[in-house]
Coordinates of C-alpha atoms in Angstrom, one line a residue:
Chain A
X1 CA 0.0 0.0 0.0
X2 CA 1.7 3.1 -1.1
X3 CA 0.8 6.8 -1.4
X4 CA 0.7 7.9 -4.9
X5 CA -1.1 11.1 -4.6
X6 CA -0.7 12.6 -1.1
X7 CA 2.1 11.0 0.9
X8 CA 1.7 13.4 3.8
X9 CA -1.9 12.2 4.2
X10 CA -1.1 8.5 3.7
X11 CA -3.4 6.8 6.2
X12 CA -1.1 4.0 7.2
X13 CA 2.0 6.2 7.9
X14 CA 5.6 5.5 7.1
X15 CA 7.1 4.4 10.4
X16 CA 9.1 1.2 10.9
X17 CA 6.3 -0.8 12.5
X18 CA 4.1 -0.1 9.5
X19 CA 6.9 -1.2 7.1
X20 CA 7.2 -4.5 9.1
X21 CA 3.4 -4.9 8.9
X22 CA 3.4 -4.4 5.2
X23 CA 6.1 -7.1 4.7
X24 CA 4.4 -9.5 7.1
X25 CA 1.2 -9.0 5.2
X26 CA 3.0 -9.6 1.9
X27 CA 4.5 -12.9 3.2
X28 CA 1.2 -14.2 4.5
X29 CA -0.9 -13.1 1.6
X30 CA 1.4 -13.4 -1.4
X31 CA 0.2 -16.8 -2.4
X32 CA -3.5 -15.9 -2.1
X33 CA -3.1 -12.7 -4.1
X34 CA -0.4 -13.5 -6.6
X35 CA -0.2 -17.2 -7.2
X36 CA -1.9 -16.7 -10.6
X37 CA 0.2 -13.8 -11.8
X38 CA 3.1 -14.9 -14.0
X39 CA 4.6 -12.7 -16.7
X40 CA 6.3 -14.2 -19.8
X41 CA 9.9 -14.1 -20.6
X42 CA 11.0 -10.7 -21.9
X43 CA 7.7 -8.9 -21.0
X44 CA 7.9 -5.3 -19.8
X45 CA 5.8 -4.9 -16.6
X46 CA 5.0 -1.6 -14.9
X47 CA 4.3 -1.8 -11.2
X48 CA 2.4 1.4 -10.4
X49 CA 2.9 2.5 -6.8
X50 CA 5.4 -0.2 -5.6
X51 CA 5.9 1.4 -2.1
X52 CA 8.7 -0.4 -0.3
X53 CA 8.5 -3.4 -2.6
X54 CA 6.2 -5.6 -0.6
X55 CA 4.5 -7.0 -3.7
X56 CA 7.5 -6.4 -6.0
X57 CA 9.6 -9.1 -4.4
X58 CA 6.9 -11.8 -5.0
X59 CA 6.1 -10.6 -8.5
X60 CA 9.7 -10.3 -9.7
X61 CA 10.7 -13.7 -8.2
X62 CA 7.7 -15.4 -9.8
X63 CA 8.5 -14.0 -13.2
X64 CA 12.3 -13.9 -13.2
X65 CA 12.5 -13.5 -17.0
X66 CA 10.2 -10.4 -17.1
X67 CA 11.4 -6.9 -16.7
X68 CA 9.8 -4.8 -13.9
X69 CA 9.7 -1.1 -13.9
X70 CA 8.5 -0.1 -10.4
X71 CA 7.4 3.5 -9.7
X72 CA 6.4 5.3 -6.6
X73 CA 6.1 8.9 -5.5
X74 CA 8.1 8.4 -2.2
X75 CA 11.9 8.4 -2.5
X76 CA 12.2 6.9 0.9
X77 CA 10.0 4.0 0.0
X78 CA 11.9 3.5 -3.3
X79 CA 15.2 3.4 -1.4
X80 CA 13.9 0.6 0.8
X81 CA 12.4 -1.2 -2.2
X82 CA 15.7 -1.1 -4.0
X83 CA 17.6 -2.4 -1.0
X84 CA 15.2 -5.2 -0.5
X85 CA 15.2 -6.2 -4.2
X86 CA 19.0 -6.3 -4.0
X87 CA 19.0 -8.3 -0.8
X88 CA 16.6 -10.8 -2.5
X89 CA 19.1 -11.1 -5.4
X90 CA 16.6 -9.8 -7.9
X91 CA 18.1 -8.5 -11.2
X92 CA 14.9 -7.8 -13.1
X93 CA 13.6 -4.8 -11.3
X94 CA 14.2 -1.0 -11.9
X95 CA 12.8 1.5 -9.5
X96 CA 11.9 5.0 -10.5
X97 CA 10.4 8.0 -8.8
X98 CA 7.1 9.1 -10.5
X99 CA 3.7 10.5 -9.8
X100 CA 0.9 8.3 -11.0
X101 CA -0.9 11.5 -12.2
X102 CA 2.0 12.3 -14.6
X103 CA 3.8 9.1 -15.5
X104 CA 6.8 9.6 -17.8
X105 CA 5.9 6.7 -20.2
X106 CA 4.6 6.6 -23.7
X107 CA 1.3 5.0 -24.6
X108 CA 1.4 1.3 -25.1
X109 CA 4.9 1.0 -23.7
X110 CA 4.3 -1.9 -21.4
X111 CA 3.1 -5.4 -21.9
X112 CA 1.5 -5.5 -18.5
X113 CA 0.6 -3.1 -15.7
X114 CA 0.2 -4.1 -12.1
X115 CA -1.3 -1.9 -9.4
X116 CA -1.9 -3.2 -5.9
X117 CA -3.2 -1.4 -2.7
X118 CA -2.8 1.9 -4.5
X119 CA -6.3 2.8 -5.9
X120 CA -7.6 2.8 -2.3
X121 CA -5.6 6.0 -1.6
X122 CA -6.5 7.9 -4.7
X123 CA -9.2 10.6 -5.0
X124 CA -9.6 9.8 -8.7
X125 CA -9.1 6.0 -9.2
X126 CA -10.9 6.0 -12.5
X127 CA -8.5 8.7 -13.9
X128 CA -5.6 6.7 -12.7
X129 CA -6.9 3.4 -14.3
X130 CA -7.6 5.2 -17.5
X131 CA -3.9 6.5 -17.6
X132 CA -2.6 3.0 -16.7
X133 CA -4.7 1.3 -19.4
X134 CA -3.2 3.6 -22.0
X135 CA 0.2 2.4 -21.1
X136 CA -0.7 -1.2 -21.9
X137 CA 0.0 -2.4 -25.5
X138 CA -2.8 -4.1 -27.3
X139 CA -3.0 -7.7 -26.2
X140 CA -1.5 -6.9 -22.8
X141 CA -3.1 -6.9 -19.3
X142 CA -3.7 -4.7 -16.4
X143 CA -4.0 -6.3 -12.9
X144 CA -5.5 -4.4 -10.0
X145 CA -5.8 -5.7 -6.4
X146 CA -7.5 -4.0 -3.5
X147 CA -8.9 -4.9 -0.1
X148 CA -12.3 -3.8 1.2
X149 CA -12.9 -3.1 4.9
X150 CA -16.6 -3.7 4.4
X151 CA -15.8 -7.3 4.0
X152 CA -14.5 -7.8 7.5
X153 CA -16.4 -10.4 9.4
X154 CA -15.5 -11.8 12.8
X155 CA -16.6 -13.8 15.8
X156 CA -17.3 -12.8 18.4
X157 CA -19.2 -9.9 16.9
X158 CA -18.3 -6.5 18.5
X159 CA -19.7 -3.0 18.0
X160 CA -16.4 -1.7 19.5
X161 CA -14.3 -3.4 16.9
X162 CA -16.6 -2.1 14.1
X163 CA -16.1 1.4 15.5
X164 CA -12.3 1.1 15.5
X165 CA -12.4 -0.2 11.9
X166 CA -14.7 2.6 10.9
X167 CA -12.2 5.1 12.3
X168 CA -9.7 3.9 9.7
X169 CA -12.3 4.0 6.9
X170 CA -13.2 7.6 7.8
X171 CA -9.5 8.7 8.1
X172 CA -8.8 7.2 4.7
X173 CA -11.9 8.9 3.2
X174 CA -10.8 12.2 4.7
X175 CA -7.4 11.7 3.0
X176 CA -9.2 11.4 -0.3
X177 CA -9.1 7.6 -0.4
X178 CA -11.6 4.7 -0.1
X179 CA -11.1 1.7 2.2
X180 CA -14.2 0.1 0.7
X181 CA -12.9 0.1 -2.9
X182 CA -12.3 -3.6 -3.4
X183 CA -15.9 -4.5 -4.4
X184 CA -15.9 -1.6 -6.9
X185 CA -13.0 -2.7 -9.1
X186 CA -15.4 -3.9 -11.9
X187 CA -17.4 -0.7 -12.2
X188 CA -14.3 1.5 -11.8
X189 CA -12.5 -0.4 -14.6
X190 CA -15.6 -0.2 -16.7
X191 CA -15.8 3.6 -16.1
X192 CA -12.1 3.8 -17.1
X193 CA -12.9 2.2 -20.5
X194 CA -11.8 -1.4 -19.9
X195 CA -13.8 -3.9 -21.9
X196 CA -12.8 -7.4 -20.7
X197 CA -12.6 -7.3 -17.0
X198 CA -12.5 -10.4 -14.8
X199 CA -12.7 -10.0 -11.0
X200 CA -12.0 -12.7 -8.5
X201 CA -12.4 -12.4 -4.8
X202 CA -9.6 -13.6 -2.6
X203 CA -11.1 -14.6 0.7
X204 CA -9.0 -14.8 3.9
X205 CA -10.7 -17.1 6.3
X206 CA -9.0 -17.5 9.7
X207 CA -9.9 -19.8 12.6
X208 CA -7.8 -21.5 15.2
X209 CA -6.9 -24.4 12.9
X210 CA -4.8 -22.0 10.8
X211 CA -2.4 -20.5 13.4
X212 CA -0.1 -19.0 10.8
X213 CA -3.0 -16.9 9.6
X214 CA -4.2 -16.1 13.1
X215 CA -0.8 -14.6 13.8
X216 CA 0.1 -13.3 10.3
X217 CA -3.2 -11.9 9.3
X218 CA -5.7 -11.4 12.1
X219 CA -3.1 -10.1 14.6
X220 CA -0.1 -8.7 12.5
X221 CA -1.9 -7.5 9.5
X222 CA -5.5 -6.4 10.2
X223 CA -5.5 -5.6 13.9
X224 CA -2.0 -4.0 13.6
X225 CA -3.3 -1.9 10.7
X226 CA -6.2 -0.6 12.8
X227 CA -4.0 -0.1 15.8
X228 CA -1.8 2.0 13.6
X229 CA -4.4 4.7 13.1
X230 CA -5.0 5.2 16.9
X231 CA -3.3 8.5 17.4
X232 CA -4.7 10.0 14.1
X233 CA -8.2 8.8 14.9
X234 CA -8.1 10.3 18.4
X235 CA -6.5 13.5 17.0
X236 CA -9.1 13.8 14.4
X237 CA -11.9 13.6 17.0
X238 CA -13.3 10.3 15.5
X239 CA -12.9 8.4 18.8
X240 CA -11.7 8.5 22.3
X241 CA -8.8 6.4 23.5
X242 CA -10.9 4.1 25.7
X243 CA -13.4 3.4 22.9
X244 CA -10.7 2.8 20.3
X245 CA -8.7 0.5 22.6
X246 CA -11.8 -1.5 23.4
X247 CA -12.2 -2.0 19.7
X248 CA -8.6 -3.2 19.3
X249 CA -9.1 -5.6 22.2
X250 CA -12.2 -7.0 20.5
X251 CA -10.3 -7.6 17.3
X252 CA -7.5 -9.3 19.3
X253 CA -10.3 -11.4 20.9
X254 CA -11.2 -12.8 17.4
X255 CA -7.7 -14.4 17.4
X256 CA -8.4 -16.6 20.3
X257 CA -9.2 -20.3 20.0
X258 CA -12.9 -19.9 19.4
X259 CA -12.6 -16.8 17.3
X260 CA -13.0 -16.4 13.5
X261 CA -11.8 -13.6 11.3
X262 CA -12.6 -13.0 7.6
X263 CA -11.5 -10.4 5.0
X264 CA -11.8 -10.2 1.3
X265 CA -9.4 -8.8 -1.3
X266 CA -10.5 -8.4 -4.9
X267 CA -8.2 -9.0 -7.9
X268 CA -9.2 -7.7 -11.3
X269 CA -7.5 -8.7 -14.6
X270 CA -8.2 -6.6 -17.7
X271 CA -7.3 -7.9 -21.1
X272 CA -6.6 -4.9 -23.4
X273 CA -8.0 -5.6 -26.9
Chain B
X1 CA -33.4 -24.3 4.2
X2 CA -35.9 -26.2 6.2
X3 CA -37.6 -25.8 9.6
X4 CA -36.5 -28.4 11.9
X5 CA -37.7 -27.0 15.2
X6 CA -40.4 -24.5 14.7
X7 CA -42.1 -24.8 11.3
X8 CA -44.9 -22.2 12.1
X9 CA -42.2 -19.7 12.8
X10 CA -40.0 -20.6 9.8
X11 CA -38.8 -17.2 8.6
X12 CA -38.8 -18.0 4.9
X13 CA -42.3 -19.3 4.8
X14 CA -43.7 -22.2 2.9
X15 CA -45.5 -20.7 0.0
X16 CA -45.0 -21.5 -3.7
X17 CA -42.8 -18.6 -4.5
X18 CA -40.5 -19.5 -1.7
X19 CA -40.2 -23.1 -3.0
X20 CA -39.3 -21.7 -6.4
X21 CA -36.7 -19.5 -4.9
X22 CA -35.1 -22.4 -3.0
X23 CA -34.9 -24.5 -6.2
X24 CA -33.5 -21.5 -8.2
X25 CA -31.0 -21.1 -5.4
X26 CA -30.0 -24.7 -5.5
X27 CA -29.5 -24.7 -9.2
X28 CA -27.3 -21.6 -9.2
X29 CA -25.3 -22.5 -6.1
X30 CA -25.1 -26.2 -6.3
X31 CA -21.7 -26.3 -7.9
X32 CA -20.2 -23.7 -5.6
X33 CA -21.5 -25.5 -2.5
X34 CA -21.5 -29.2 -3.4
X35 CA -18.9 -29.8 -6.1
X36 CA -16.5 -31.4 -3.5
X37 CA -19.1 -33.6 -1.8
X38 CA -19.0 -37.1 -3.1
X39 CA -20.0 -40.1 -1.0
X40 CA -18.5 -43.6 -1.8
X41 CA -20.4 -46.6 -3.1
X42 CA -22.6 -48.2 -0.5
X43 CA -22.2 -45.4 2.1
X44 CA -25.1 -44.5 4.3
X45 CA -25.7 -40.8 4.4
X46 CA -28.2 -38.9 6.6
X47 CA -29.4 -35.5 5.3
X48 CA -30.7 -33.8 8.3
X49 CA -33.4 -31.3 7.4
X50 CA -33.8 -31.9 3.7
X51 CA -36.8 -29.6 3.3
X52 CA -38.2 -29.9 -0.2
X53 CA -35.1 -31.6 -1.5
X54 CA -33.3 -28.6 -3.0
X55 CA -29.9 -30.0 -1.9
X56 CA -30.9 -33.6 -2.0
X57 CA -31.3 -33.7 -5.8
X58 CA -27.7 -32.5 -6.2
X59 CA -26.2 -34.7 -3.5
X60 CA -28.0 -37.9 -4.6
X61 CA -27.2 -37.4 -8.2
X62 CA -23.5 -36.7 -7.5
X63 CA -23.2 -39.9 -5.4
X64 CA -25.5 -42.4 -7.2
X65 CA -24.1 -45.4 -5.4
X66 CA -24.6 -43.9 -1.9
X67 CA -27.8 -44.4 0.1
X68 CA -29.5 -41.2 1.4
X69 CA -31.8 -41.1 4.3
X70 CA -33.4 -37.6 4.2
X71 CA -35.4 -36.4 7.2
X72 CA -37.5 -33.3 7.8
X73 CA -40.1 -32.2 10.3
X74 CA -42.5 -31.0 7.6
X75 CA -44.7 -33.6 5.9
X76 CA -45.6 -31.1 3.2
X77 CA -41.9 -30.5 2.4
X78 CA -41.2 -34.2 2.4
X79 CA -44.0 -34.9 0.0
X80 CA -42.5 -32.3 -2.4
X81 CA -39.0 -33.7 -1.9
X82 CA -40.2 -37.3 -2.7
X83 CA -42.0 -36.1 -5.8
X84 CA -38.9 -34.2 -7.0
X85 CA -36.6 -37.1 -6.3
X86 CA -38.9 -39.4 -8.3
X87 CA -39.1 -36.9 -11.1
X88 CA -35.3 -36.8 -11.2
X89 CA -35.2 -40.5 -11.5
X90 CA -33.3 -40.9 -8.2
X91 CA -33.4 -44.4 -6.6
X92 CA -31.0 -43.8 -3.8
X93 CA -33.1 -41.6 -1.5
X94 CA -35.5 -42.4 1.3
X95 CA -37.5 -39.7 3.0
X96 CA -38.7 -39.8 6.6
X97 CA -40.5 -37.5 8.9
X98 CA -38.4 -36.7 12.0
X99 CA -37.6 -34.0 14.5
X100 CA -33.9 -33.2 14.7
X101 CA -34.3 -33.0 18.4
X102 CA -35.4 -36.6 18.6
X103 CA -33.9 -38.5 15.7
X104 CA -35.0 -42.2 15.5
X105 CA -31.5 -43.5 14.7
X106 CA -28.9 -45.4 16.7
X107 CA -25.5 -43.9 17.5
X108 CA -22.9 -44.4 14.7
X109 CA -25.5 -45.6 12.2
X110 CA -24.4 -43.5 9.3
X111 CA -21.1 -43.1 7.5
X112 CA -21.8 -39.5 6.7
X113 CA -24.2 -36.8 7.9
X114 CA -25.1 -33.7 5.8
X115 CA -26.8 -30.6 7.1
X116 CA -27.4 -27.5 5.0
X117 CA -29.3 -24.3 5.8
X118 CA -30.7 -25.9 8.9
X119 CA -28.6 -24.7 11.8
X120 CA -29.5 -21.1 11.0
X121 CA -33.1 -21.9 12.2
X122 CA -32.2 -23.6 15.4
X123 CA -32.2 -22.2 18.9
X124 CA -29.6 -24.8 20.0
X125 CA -27.3 -25.5 17.0
X126 CA -24.6 -26.9 19.2
X127 CA -27.0 -29.4 20.7
X128 CA -28.1 -30.4 17.2
X129 CA -24.5 -30.8 16.0
X130 CA -23.7 -32.9 19.1
X131 CA -26.6 -35.2 18.3
X132 CA -25.6 -35.4 14.6
X133 CA -22.0 -36.2 15.4
X134 CA -23.1 -39.1 17.5
X135 CA -24.8 -40.6 14.5
X136 CA -21.6 -40.7 12.5
X137 CA -19.5 -43.9 12.7
X138 CA -15.8 -43.6 13.5
X139 CA -14.0 -42.6 10.4
X140 CA -17.1 -40.9 8.9
X141 CA -17.8 -37.2 8.3
X142 CA -20.2 -34.5 9.0
X143 CA -20.7 -31.7 6.5
X144 CA -22.5 -28.5 7.5
X145 CA -23.2 -25.5 5.2
X146 CA -24.6 -22.2 6.2
X147 CA -24.9 -18.7 4.8
X148 CA -24.1 -15.5 6.8
X149 CA -26.1 -12.3 6.1
X150 CA -23.2 -10.3 7.7
X151 CA -21.2 -11.2 4.6
X152 CA -23.4 -9.2 2.2
X153 CA -21.5 -6.6 0.3
X154 CA -22.8 -4.6 -2.6
X155 CA -22.3 -1.6 -4.8
X156 CA -23.8 1.0 -4.8
X157 CA -23.8 0.9 -1.0
X158 CA -27.2 1.6 0.5
X159 CA -28.4 2.1 4.1
X160 CA -31.9 1.3 3.0
X161 CA -30.8 -2.1 1.6
X162 CA -28.9 -2.8 4.9
X163 CA -32.1 -2.0 6.8
X164 CA -34.2 -4.4 4.7
X165 CA -31.6 -7.2 5.2
X166 CA -31.5 -6.4 8.9
X167 CA -35.3 -7.0 9.1
X168 CA -34.7 -10.5 8.0
X169 CA -31.8 -11.0 10.4
X170 CA -34.1 -9.7 13.2
X171 CA -37.1 -11.8 12.2
X172 CA -34.9 -14.9 12.1
X173 CA -33.5 -14.1 15.6
X174 CA -37.0 -13.6 17.0
X175 CA -37.9 -17.1 15.6
X176 CA -34.9 -18.5 17.6
X177 CA -32.5 -18.6 14.6
X178 CA -29.4 -16.8 13.5
X179 CA -28.9 -15.5 10.0
X180 CA -25.2 -14.7 10.9
X181 CA -24.3 -18.2 11.7
X182 CA -22.0 -19.1 8.8
X183 CA -18.9 -17.6 10.2
X184 CA -19.5 -19.5 13.5
X185 CA -19.4 -23.0 12.1
X186 CA -15.9 -23.6 13.5
X187 CA -16.5 -22.6 17.1
X188 CA -20.0 -24.2 17.1
X189 CA -18.5 -27.5 15.9
X190 CA -15.7 -27.2 18.5
X191 CA -18.3 -26.6 21.2
X192 CA -20.2 -29.7 20.0
X193 CA -17.1 -31.8 20.5
X194 CA -15.8 -32.1 17.0
X195 CA -12.0 -32.4 16.8
X196 CA -11.0 -32.2 13.2
X197 CA -12.9 -29.4 11.6
X198 CA -12.1 -27.8 8.2
X199 CA -14.1 -24.8 7.2
X200 CA -14.0 -23.3 3.6
X201 CA -15.8 -20.2 2.6
X202 CA -17.8 -20.2 -0.6
X203 CA -17.8 -16.7 -2.0
X204 CA -20.5 -15.6 -4.4
X205 CA -19.2 -12.7 -6.4
X206 CA -21.6 -11.1 -8.9
X207 CA -21.0 -8.4 -11.4
X208 CA -22.5 -7.7 -14.9
X209 CA -20.0 -10.1 -16.5
X210 CA -21.8 -13.0 -14.8
X211 CA -25.4 -12.5 -16.0
X212 CA -26.6 -15.9 -14.8
X213 CA -25.5 -15.0 -11.3
X214 CA -27.0 -11.5 -11.5
X215 CA -30.4 -13.1 -12.3
X216 CA -30.0 -16.4 -10.4
X217 CA -28.4 -15.1 -7.2
X218 CA -28.7 -11.3 -6.8
X219 CA -32.3 -11.1 -8.0
X220 CA -33.9 -14.5 -7.6
X221 CA -32.1 -15.7 -4.5
X222 CA -31.0 -13.0 -2.2
X223 CA -33.3 -10.1 -3.1
X224 CA -36.2 -12.4 -3.5
X225 CA -35.5 -13.8 0.0
X226 CA -35.4 -10.4 1.5
X227 CA -38.6 -9.4 -0.3
X228 CA -40.2 -12.5 1.1
X229 CA -40.2 -11.2 4.6
X230 CA -41.8 -7.9 3.7
X231 CA -45.2 -8.6 5.3
X232 CA -43.8 -10.2 8.4
X233 CA -41.3 -7.4 8.9
X234 CA -44.0 -4.8 8.6
X235 CA -46.3 -6.8 10.8
X236 CA -43.6 -7.2 13.5
X237 CA -43.1 -3.4 13.5
X238 CA -39.5 -3.7 12.3
X239 CA -40.0 -1.4 9.3
X240 CA -42.6 0.6 7.3
X241 CA -43.6 -0.4 3.8
X242 CA -41.9 2.6 2.2
X243 CA -38.6 2.1 4.0
X244 CA -38.6 -1.6 3.3
X245 CA -39.5 -1.2 -0.4
X246 CA -36.7 1.4 -0.8
X247 CA -34.3 -1.2 0.5
X248 CA -35.5 -3.8 -1.9
X249 CA -35.1 -1.3 -4.8
X250 CA -31.6 -0.6 -3.6
X251 CA -30.9 -4.4 -3.7
X252 CA -32.3 -4.6 -7.2
X253 CA -30.1 -1.6 -8.2
X254 CA -27.0 -3.8 -7.4
X255 CA -28.1 -6.0 -10.3
X256 CA -27.6 -3.3 -12.9
X257 CA -24.7 -3.1 -15.2
X258 CA -22.4 -1.2 -12.8
X259 CA -23.6 -3.0 -9.7
X260 CA -21.8 -5.7 -7.7
X261 CA -23.2 -8.1 -5.2
X262 CA -21.2 -10.5 -2.8
X263 CA -22.3 -13.1 -0.3
X264 CA -20.4 -15.8 1.5
X265 CA -21.5 -19.3 2.5
X266 CA -19.4 -21.4 4.8
X267 CA -18.9 -25.2 4.5
X268 CA -17.5 -27.2 7.3
X269 CA -16.3 -30.8 7.1
X270 CA -15.7 -32.7 10.3
X271 CA -13.8 -36.0 10.3
X272 CA -14.9 -38.2 13.1
X273 CA -12.0 -40.0 14.7

């Protein structure tokens, strides 16, 4: 998840703990989200909004003979992404600073475009998708992945947990984004002029029989993400400390042995005629 | 969906339109829900709460060499189920009137038990599951499938639609049931003493690229089901006609070309040691 339009307003923040969360998330989720994304030998792939490279590492390793151009608006994120790609021994990635609203590429200059956890932060996702679609050569593809906080389901149910999640949804909306964007990929891509769109949900189901997901997703991805907006939510007057903390505890409660947690990501693949 | 405990309070009703909806639903959903349920030659399977046979027809056709004993508390539903099984040319089904709270079977007398859209209507689902688990011989399985109205997601978002759905959730709760039970299969089965439980979500994703699902699920299954509680919801004082009808129109709106509709069923398979 990277900030392409307004890094100062980026809801998740840029601190170390957040970086760790993003990488934990990528490790836990990468199979679910990316197992069916493979780019052919020699193909030119644009990753729009690579952030610190959380998805890049998976994508580039899965398609070692494809060439990835990964852009982001944040030099600090790009520096981290470069370092991690080098540490992972990847030789098929180039990183470049760029604003998604003014990308320095010619029309049809990529075989494939990939954009993941970026549209949720944009005030004009349709405009961005229209731009990205123009960069794909005829016969190429665009892949977009987003979460949707409206998909959260858990047991035990808790109004306090819903309140804490809603604080993040509201903060993201105030920053011009949309934490409920996943379900909208199909109509957004249609509005951007895409003809052949195929959306597939990626459902994260977590109960005590899946301890790696309890720890990696319920605790370290979702609950940690909500916890991460605590100060901003209190500062913005959306909640009080005690109400927010009760919500976080209720989310942690869903990670116990009789708890259940569910979240859905949406993946859209567009074939450009 | 059948009424095992309280047929007079059965939230979906027994009228013809409801029967048609159940069968439309079964046709549209049967692959998603049942494609991985096959019972071996000669195995004895109990379907607990078969209703009018909406699931029976699929199950029995998929496992033609297994023997199905299908019970329900409603003689009228059983008569319809018998008729349909005969019309489908099935010779491996027996139908029998029985109350799930007092089943006339000895412990361990079945190889497999199947229960679908029944627990949502029971005041004591754990008690029912405990009873059903006792009927499975060691080495057999119990399969349970339930929906969860908390999983509903749609675009465009609509408070009116949420209100109409909530009317059904509340009516079902007043009748002693739980329309949010799907996510709880794991903890309910644990509480019933099951050791090896594997739950898999079955996600229904509908956009305009899937017209059969738009018609078969968004319109004829989910929206029709909500519409079906209109009179009861008004009569119970949960809503007014105009507010409810606005909600139904908002659900119908999600079936238009830029609309999206999502719903999740949960399937649990227990292996009995």
